Coordinates of C-alpha atoms in Angstrom, one line a residue:
Chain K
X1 CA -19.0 -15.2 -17.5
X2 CA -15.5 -14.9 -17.4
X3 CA -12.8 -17.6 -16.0
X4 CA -9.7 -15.7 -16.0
X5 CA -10.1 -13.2 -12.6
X6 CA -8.1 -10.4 -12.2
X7 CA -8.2 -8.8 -9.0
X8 CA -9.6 -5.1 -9.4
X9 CA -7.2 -2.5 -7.4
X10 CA -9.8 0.3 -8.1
X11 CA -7.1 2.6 -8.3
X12 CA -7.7 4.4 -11.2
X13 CA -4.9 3.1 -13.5
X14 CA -5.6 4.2 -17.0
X15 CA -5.0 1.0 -18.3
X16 CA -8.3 -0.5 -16.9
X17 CA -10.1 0.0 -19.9
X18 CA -7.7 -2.4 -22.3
X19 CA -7.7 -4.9 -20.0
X20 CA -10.3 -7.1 -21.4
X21 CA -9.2 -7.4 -25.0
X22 CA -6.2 -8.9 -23.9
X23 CA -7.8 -11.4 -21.9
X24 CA -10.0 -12.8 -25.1
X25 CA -13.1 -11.6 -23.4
X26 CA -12.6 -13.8 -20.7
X27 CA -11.8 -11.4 -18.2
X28 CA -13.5 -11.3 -15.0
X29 CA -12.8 -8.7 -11.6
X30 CA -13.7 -9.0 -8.1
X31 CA -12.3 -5.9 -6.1
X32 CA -9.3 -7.1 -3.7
X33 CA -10.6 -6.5 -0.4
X34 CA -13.8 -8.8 -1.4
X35 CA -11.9 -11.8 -2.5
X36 CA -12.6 -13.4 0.7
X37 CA -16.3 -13.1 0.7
X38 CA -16.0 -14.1 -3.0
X39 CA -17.0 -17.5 -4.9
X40 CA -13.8 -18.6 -6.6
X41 CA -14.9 -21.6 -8.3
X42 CA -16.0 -20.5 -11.8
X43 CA -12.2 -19.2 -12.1
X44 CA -9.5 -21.4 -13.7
X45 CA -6.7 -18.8 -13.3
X46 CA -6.4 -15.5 -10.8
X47 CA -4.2 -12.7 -11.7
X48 CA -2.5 -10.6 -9.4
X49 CA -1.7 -6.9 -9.9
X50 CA 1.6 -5.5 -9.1
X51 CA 0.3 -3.0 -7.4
X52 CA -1.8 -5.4 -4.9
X53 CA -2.3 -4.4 -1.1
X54 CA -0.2 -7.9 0.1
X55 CA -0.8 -6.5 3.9
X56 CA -4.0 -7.8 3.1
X57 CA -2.8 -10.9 1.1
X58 CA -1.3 -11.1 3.5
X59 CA -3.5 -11.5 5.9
X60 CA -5.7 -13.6 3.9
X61 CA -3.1 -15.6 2.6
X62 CA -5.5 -18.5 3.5
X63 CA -8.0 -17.4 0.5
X64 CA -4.9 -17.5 -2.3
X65 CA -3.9 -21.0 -0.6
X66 CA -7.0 -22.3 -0.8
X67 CA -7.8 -21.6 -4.4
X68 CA -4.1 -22.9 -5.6
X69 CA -4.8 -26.3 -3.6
X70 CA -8.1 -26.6 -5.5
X71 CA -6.4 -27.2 -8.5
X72 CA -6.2 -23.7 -9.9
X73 CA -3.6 -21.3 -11.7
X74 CA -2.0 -18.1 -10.3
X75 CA 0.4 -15.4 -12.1
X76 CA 1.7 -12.7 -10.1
X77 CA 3.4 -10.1 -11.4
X78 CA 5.4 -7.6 -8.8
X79 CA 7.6 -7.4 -6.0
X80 CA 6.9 -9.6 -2.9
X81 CA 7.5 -8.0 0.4
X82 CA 4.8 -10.3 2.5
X83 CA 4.4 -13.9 2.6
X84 CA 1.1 -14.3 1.2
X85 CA 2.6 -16.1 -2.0
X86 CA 3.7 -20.0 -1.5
X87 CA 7.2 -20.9 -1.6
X88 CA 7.9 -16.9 -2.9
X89 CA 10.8 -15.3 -1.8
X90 CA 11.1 -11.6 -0.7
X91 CA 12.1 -9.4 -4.0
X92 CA 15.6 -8.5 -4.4
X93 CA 16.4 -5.9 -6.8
X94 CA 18.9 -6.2 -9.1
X95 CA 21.6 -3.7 -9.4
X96 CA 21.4 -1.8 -12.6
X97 CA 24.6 -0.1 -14.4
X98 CA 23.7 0.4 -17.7
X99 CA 19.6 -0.5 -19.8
X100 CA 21.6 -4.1 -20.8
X101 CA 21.3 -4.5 -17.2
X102 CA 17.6 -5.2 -18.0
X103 CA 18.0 -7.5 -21.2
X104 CA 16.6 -11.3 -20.7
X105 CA 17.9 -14.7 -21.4
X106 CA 15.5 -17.7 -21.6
X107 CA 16.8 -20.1 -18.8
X108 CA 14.8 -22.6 -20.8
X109 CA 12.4 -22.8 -23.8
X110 CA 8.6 -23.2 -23.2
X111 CA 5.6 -22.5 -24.8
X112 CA 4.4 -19.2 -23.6
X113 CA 7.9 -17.8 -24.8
X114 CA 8.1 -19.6 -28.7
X115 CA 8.3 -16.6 -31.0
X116 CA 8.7 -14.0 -28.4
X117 CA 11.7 -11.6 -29.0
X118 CA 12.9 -10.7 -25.6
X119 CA 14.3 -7.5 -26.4
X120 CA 9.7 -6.8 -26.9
X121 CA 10.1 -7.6 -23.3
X122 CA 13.2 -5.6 -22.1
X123 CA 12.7 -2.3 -24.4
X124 CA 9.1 -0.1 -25.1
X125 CA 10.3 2.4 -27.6
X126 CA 13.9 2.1 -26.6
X127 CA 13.2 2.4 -22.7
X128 CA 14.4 -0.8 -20.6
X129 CA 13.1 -1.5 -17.0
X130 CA 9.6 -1.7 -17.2
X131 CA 9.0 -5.7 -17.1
X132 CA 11.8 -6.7 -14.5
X133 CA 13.8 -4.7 -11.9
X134 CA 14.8 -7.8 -9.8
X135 CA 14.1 -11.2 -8.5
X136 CA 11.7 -13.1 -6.6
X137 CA 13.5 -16.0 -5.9
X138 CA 12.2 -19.0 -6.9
X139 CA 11.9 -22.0 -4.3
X140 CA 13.8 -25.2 -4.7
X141 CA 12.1 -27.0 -7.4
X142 CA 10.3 -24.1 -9.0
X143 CA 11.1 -24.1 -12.6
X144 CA 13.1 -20.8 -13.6
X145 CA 12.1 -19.6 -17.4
X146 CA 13.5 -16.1 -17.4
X147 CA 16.5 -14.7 -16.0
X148 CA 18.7 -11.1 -16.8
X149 CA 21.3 -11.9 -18.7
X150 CA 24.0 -11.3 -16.0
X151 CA 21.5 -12.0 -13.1
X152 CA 19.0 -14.0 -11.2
X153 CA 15.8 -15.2 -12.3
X154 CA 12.9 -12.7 -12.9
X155 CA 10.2 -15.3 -13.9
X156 CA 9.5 -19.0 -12.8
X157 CA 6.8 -21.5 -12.7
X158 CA 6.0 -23.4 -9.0
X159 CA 4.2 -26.6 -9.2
X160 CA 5.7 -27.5 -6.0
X161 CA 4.7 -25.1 -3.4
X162 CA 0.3 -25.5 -3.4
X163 CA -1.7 -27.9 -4.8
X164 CA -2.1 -25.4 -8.2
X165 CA 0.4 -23.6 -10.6
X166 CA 2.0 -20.3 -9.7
X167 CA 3.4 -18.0 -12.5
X168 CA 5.8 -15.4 -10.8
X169 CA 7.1 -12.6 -12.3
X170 CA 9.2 -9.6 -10.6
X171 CA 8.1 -6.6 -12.7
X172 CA 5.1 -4.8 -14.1
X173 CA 1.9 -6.5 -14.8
X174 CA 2.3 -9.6 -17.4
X175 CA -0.8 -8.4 -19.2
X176 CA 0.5 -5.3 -20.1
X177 CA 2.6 -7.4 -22.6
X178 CA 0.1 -9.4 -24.0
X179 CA -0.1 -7.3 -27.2
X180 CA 3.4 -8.5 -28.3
X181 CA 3.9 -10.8 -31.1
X182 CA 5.0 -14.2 -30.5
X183 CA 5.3 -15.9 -34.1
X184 CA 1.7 -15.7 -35.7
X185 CA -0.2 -15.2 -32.4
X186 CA 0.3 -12.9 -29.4
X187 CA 2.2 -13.2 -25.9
X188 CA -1.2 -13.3 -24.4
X189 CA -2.5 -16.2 -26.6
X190 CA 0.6 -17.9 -25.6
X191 CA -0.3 -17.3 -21.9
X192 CA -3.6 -18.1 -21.8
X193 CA -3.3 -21.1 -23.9
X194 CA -0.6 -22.3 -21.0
X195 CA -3.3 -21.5 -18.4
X196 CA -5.5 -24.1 -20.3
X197 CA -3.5 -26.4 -20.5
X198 CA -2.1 -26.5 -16.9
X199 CA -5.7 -26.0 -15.7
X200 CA -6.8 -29.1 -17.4
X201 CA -3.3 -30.9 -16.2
X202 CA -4.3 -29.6 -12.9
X203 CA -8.2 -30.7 -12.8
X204 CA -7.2 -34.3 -14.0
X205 CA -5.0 -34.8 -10.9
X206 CA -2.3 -34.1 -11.8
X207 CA -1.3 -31.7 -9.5
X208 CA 0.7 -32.1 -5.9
Chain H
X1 CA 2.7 21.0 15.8
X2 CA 3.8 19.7 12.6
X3 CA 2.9 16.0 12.5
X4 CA 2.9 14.4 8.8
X5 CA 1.2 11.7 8.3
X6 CA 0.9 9.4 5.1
X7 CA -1.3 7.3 3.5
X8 CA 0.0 3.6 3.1
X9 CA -1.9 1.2 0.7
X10 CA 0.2 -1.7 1.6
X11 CA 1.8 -2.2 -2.0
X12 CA 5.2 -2.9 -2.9
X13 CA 5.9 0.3 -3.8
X14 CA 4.6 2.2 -1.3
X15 CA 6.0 -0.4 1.0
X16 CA 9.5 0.7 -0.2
X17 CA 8.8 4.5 -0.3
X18 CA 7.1 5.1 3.0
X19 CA 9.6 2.5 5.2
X20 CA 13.3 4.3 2.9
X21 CA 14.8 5.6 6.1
X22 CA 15.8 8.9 4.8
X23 CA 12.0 9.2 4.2
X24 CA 10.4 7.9 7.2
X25 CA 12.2 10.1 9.4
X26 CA 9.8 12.8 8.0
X27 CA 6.6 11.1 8.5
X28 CA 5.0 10.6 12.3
X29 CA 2.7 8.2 11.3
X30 CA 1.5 5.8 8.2
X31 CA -2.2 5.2 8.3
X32 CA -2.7 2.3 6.2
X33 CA -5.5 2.8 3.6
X34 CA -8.5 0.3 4.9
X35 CA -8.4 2.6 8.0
X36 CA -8.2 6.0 6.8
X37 CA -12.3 6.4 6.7
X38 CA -12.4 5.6 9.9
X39 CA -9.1 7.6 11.2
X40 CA -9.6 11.0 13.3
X41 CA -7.0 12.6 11.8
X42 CA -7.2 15.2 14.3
X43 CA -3.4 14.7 15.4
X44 CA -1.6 15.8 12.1
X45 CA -1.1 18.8 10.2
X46 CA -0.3 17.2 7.1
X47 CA -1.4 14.5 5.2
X48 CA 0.1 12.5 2.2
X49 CA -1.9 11.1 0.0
X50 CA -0.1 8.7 -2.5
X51 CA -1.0 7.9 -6.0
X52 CA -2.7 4.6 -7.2
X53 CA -4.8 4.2 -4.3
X54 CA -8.0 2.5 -3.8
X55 CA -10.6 5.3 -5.1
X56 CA -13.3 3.5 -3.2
X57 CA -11.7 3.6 -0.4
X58 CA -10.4 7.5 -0.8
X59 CA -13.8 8.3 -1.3
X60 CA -15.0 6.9 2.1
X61 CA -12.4 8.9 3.5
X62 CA -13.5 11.9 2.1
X63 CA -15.3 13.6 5.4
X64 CA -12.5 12.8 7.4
X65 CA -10.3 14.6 5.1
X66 CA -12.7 17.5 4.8
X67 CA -12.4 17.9 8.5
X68 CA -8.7 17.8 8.7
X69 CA -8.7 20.9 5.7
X70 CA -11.6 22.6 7.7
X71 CA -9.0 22.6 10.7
X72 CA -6.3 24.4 8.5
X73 CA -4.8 21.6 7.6
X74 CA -2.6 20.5 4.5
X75 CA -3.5 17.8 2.1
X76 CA -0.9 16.8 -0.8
X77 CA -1.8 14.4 -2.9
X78 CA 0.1 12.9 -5.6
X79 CA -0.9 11.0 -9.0
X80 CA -4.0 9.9 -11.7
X81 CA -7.3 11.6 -10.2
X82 CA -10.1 10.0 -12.4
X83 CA -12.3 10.1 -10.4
X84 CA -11.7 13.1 -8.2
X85 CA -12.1 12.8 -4.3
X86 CA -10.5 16.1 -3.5
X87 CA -12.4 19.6 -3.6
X88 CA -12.1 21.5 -6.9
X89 CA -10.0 18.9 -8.5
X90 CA -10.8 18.4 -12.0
X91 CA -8.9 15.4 -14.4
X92 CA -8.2 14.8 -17.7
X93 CA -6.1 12.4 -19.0
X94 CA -2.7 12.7 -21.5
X95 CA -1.5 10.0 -23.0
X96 CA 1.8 9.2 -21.4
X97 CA 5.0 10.3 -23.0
X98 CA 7.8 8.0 -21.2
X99 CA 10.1 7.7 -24.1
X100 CA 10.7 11.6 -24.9
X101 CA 14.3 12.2 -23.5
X102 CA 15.0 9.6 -26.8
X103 CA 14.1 12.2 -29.0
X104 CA 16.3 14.4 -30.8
X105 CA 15.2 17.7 -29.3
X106 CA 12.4 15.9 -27.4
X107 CA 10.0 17.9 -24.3
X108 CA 8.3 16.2 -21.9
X109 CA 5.1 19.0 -21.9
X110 CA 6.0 19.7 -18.3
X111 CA 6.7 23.8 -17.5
X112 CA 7.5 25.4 -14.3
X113 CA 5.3 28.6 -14.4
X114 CA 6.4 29.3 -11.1
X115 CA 10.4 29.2 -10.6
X116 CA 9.8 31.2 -7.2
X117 CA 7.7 28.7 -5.6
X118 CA 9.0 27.5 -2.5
X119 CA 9.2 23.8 -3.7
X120 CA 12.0 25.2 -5.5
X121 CA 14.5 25.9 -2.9
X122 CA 14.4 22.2 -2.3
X123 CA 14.1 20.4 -6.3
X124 CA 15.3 21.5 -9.5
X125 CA 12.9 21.5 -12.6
X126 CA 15.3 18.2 -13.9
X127 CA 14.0 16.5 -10.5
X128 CA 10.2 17.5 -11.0
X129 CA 10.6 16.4 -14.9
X130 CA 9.9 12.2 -15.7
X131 CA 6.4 11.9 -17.0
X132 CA 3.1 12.4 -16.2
X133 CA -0.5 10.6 -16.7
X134 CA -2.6 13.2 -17.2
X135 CA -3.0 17.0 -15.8
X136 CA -5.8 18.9 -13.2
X137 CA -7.2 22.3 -14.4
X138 CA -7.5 23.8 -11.0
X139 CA -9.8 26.3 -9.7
X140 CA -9.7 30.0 -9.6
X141 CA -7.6 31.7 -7.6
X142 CA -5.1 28.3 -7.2
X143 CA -1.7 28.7 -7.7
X144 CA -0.4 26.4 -10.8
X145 CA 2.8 26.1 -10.0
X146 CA 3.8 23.4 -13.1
X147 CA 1.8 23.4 -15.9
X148 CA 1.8 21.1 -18.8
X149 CA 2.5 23.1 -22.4
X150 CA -1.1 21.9 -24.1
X151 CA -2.6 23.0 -20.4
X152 CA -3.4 22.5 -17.1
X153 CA -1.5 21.9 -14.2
X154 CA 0.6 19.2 -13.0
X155 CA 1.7 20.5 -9.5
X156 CA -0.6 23.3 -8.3
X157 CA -1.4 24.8 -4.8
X158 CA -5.4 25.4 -3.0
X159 CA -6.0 27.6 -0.5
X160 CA -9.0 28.8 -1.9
X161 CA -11.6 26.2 -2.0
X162 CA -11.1 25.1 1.5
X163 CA -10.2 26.9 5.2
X164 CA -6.7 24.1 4.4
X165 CA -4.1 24.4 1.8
X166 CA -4.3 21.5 -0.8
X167 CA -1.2 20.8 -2.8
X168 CA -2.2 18.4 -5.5
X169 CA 0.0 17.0 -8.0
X170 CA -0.5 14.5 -11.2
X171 CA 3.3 13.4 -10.8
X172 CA 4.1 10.1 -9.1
X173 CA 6.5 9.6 -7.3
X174 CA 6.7 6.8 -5.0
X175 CA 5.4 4.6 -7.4
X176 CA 8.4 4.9 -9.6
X177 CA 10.7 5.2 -6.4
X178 CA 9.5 2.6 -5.3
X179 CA 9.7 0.5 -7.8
X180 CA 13.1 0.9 -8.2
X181 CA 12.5 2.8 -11.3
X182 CA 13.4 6.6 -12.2
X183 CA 16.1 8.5 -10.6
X184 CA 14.4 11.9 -11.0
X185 CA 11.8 10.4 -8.4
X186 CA 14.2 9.7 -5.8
X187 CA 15.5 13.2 -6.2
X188 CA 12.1 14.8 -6.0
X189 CA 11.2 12.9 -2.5
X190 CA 14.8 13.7 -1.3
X191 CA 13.6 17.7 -1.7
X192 CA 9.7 16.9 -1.4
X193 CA 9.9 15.7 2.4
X194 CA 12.0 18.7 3.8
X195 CA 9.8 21.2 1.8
X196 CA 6.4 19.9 3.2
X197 CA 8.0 20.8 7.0
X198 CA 8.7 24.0 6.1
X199 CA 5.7 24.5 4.6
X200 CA 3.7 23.6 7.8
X201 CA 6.5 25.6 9.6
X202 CA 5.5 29.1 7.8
X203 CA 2.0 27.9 7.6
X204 CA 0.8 26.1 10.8
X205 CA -2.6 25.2 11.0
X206 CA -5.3 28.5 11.3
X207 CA -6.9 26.3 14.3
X208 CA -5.0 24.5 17.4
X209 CA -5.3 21.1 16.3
X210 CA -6.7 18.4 19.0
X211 CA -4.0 17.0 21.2
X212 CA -6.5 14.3 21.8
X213 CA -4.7 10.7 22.2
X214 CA -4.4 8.5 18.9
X215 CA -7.1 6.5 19.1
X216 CA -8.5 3.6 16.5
X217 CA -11.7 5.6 15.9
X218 CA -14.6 4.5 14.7

């Protein structure tokens, strides 16, 4: 059974069927609006879709806290508009002049970045805006890893906000970069290998 | 009575497409996706049905909008049909071509067969033309109005398979505007909106549609 969950939108999106090579067959799904009938426990990490319903995250913002403060890791990929997400702030998008708008700069180094050329994140086939078209700023003590170049953040880590680890990202759906290369693995090893480690950190009480 | 409605699946994007005031003016009411099974429908004349929504949940729905295109009513509905909740709409997928307006002399498969649609007082071809996931082959006697080059449709127009007129389209729209993503989008919505109201005006409804309060149904 799977211990990475990935929330099912059931909307069709073509690229359902890749999905689970890129988790390292560890992919599990429970559809959205069943999460809070759902047992959460044999998941060490939750992935939220972009395209999520956050009226209803919203509304059961309760289920999201509840499996962060059990020592548990969350990435998020999108724009927030509801307060469903702790200590995220409402997406702002950034104003765009020119595709260099969209290039990245690493605020700081860390693992899930080492061997990653940014410019595989900024530009599929020569075409810029697909991972980040804004911010969702970070709360005070979140740890900022990617910003624009001439802009605000676009991805952070929060340890301070829930009793687990949030990964936020303003743009597409992380996985859909997984298939980069990052030195001699992939982007997704890089991420998932994070999500072990801070799963682990988290379990042995090291959380809030 | 020309009431629009529109189908609201509570994401970002639709979030930012529905609520854009020059867009919302247009729309009477959004009927957010969890309650659409349930929803009469029997107050509009039109309803929108946004791409990337919950198929489940669309298929529930599906008697309620049978009823509504049994009444004379319109149904548009935008985006990836896999799975298929609307009658005589067939998919199949194309891979998608996002990167063709790189190319030297590069298409993006999308042609306007009909130039004298009405749409077409209201959008140019450049603001129908981004990409597209996939196209519909629709039924006989449809009205393909953009086709793709290696066939089927991308935009066509029903008023064949049901008493209703159902105007179903592979592009997608809001999700791109949206997501603050593809300026062709933003144009097709600012033409899109006006044209469905004049649709329903030359068109109304073949049947007097209930004035019967709004009411939570179910």
């Amino acid at each position: 059974m799977g211990d990475l969950l990935l929330l099912d939108l059931n909307n069709g999106s073509i690229e359902a069927s890749r999905r689970n090579d890129r988790f390292a067959g560890r992919l599990a799904t429970i559809d959205l609006y069943a999460l809070d009938r759902a047992d959460l426990t044999p998941y060490r990490a939750m992935f939220v879709p972009a395209l999520s319903d956050q009226e209803w995250l919203s509304a059961h913002r309760g289920v999201i806290r509840q499996f962060l403060d059990s020592g548990r890791v969350l990435v998020f990929s999108g724009h927030l508009f509801r307060p469903w997400l702790p200590g995220g702030g409402i997406f702002i998008p950034h104003p765009i002049r020119s595709p260099r708008d969209y290039e990245l700069r690493l605020v700081q180094p860390h693992p899930i970045f080492e061997g990653v050329d940014l410019r595989h994140l900024t530009y599929r086939r020569g075409v810029a805006g697909f991972f980040a078209r804004g911010s969702n700023p970070p709360p005070l003590g979140a740890q900022p890893l990617l910003a624009f170049v001439n802009g605000p953040a676009v991805l952070y880590i929060d340890r301070v906000s829930s009793g687990g680890t949030m990964l936020v990202h303003a743009g597409n759906d992380l996985f859909g970069y997984f298939d980069i290369p990052a030195g001699e693995t992939t982007f997704g090893a890089r991420v998932l290998a994070w999500i072990d480690t801070e799963y682990e950190r988290l379990q042995q009480g090291h959380g809030r | 009575m020309t009431t629009i409605a529109a189908v609201y699946g509570g994401s970002a994007q639709h979030h930012r497409s529905l609520n854009e005031p020059k867009y919302r003016r247009w729309i009477d009411r959004l009927i957010y996706l969890p309650q659409l099974p349930e929803d009469p429908l029997d107050d509009i004349a039109a309803l929108l049905i946004p791409e990337r929504l919950h198929v489940g949940i669309l298929h529930r729905a599906v008697p309620g909008l049978l009823g509504l295109l049994d009444r004379g009513g319109t149904i548009v509905a935008f985006g990836e049909q896999p799975q298929p909740y609307l009658p005589g709409v067939r998919w199949e997928h194309r891979p998608t071509n996002f990167w063709w307006w790189r190319e030297p002399g590069g298409r993006s498969g999308l042609v306007v067969r009909r130039p004298d649609y009405s749409l077409f007082r209201y959008v140019t071809e450049r603001d129908v033309t981004w990409h597209f996931h996939g196209v519909v082959h629709p039924p006989a006697g449809a009205t393909t109005v953009i086709a793709c080059e290696d066939g089927g449709a991308i935009f066509y127009e029903d008023t064949v398979s049901t008493k209703g007129r159902l105007i179903v389209t592979t592009l997608d729209p809001m999700f791109h505007f949206g997501g603050y993503f593809m300026p062709a989008t933003e144009r097709f919505l600012d033409g899109f909106f006006p044209w469905l109201l004049a649709v329903l005006q030359d068109h109304p409804p073949s049947e007097s549609v209930s004035s019967t309060p709004k009411g939570g149904g179910g």
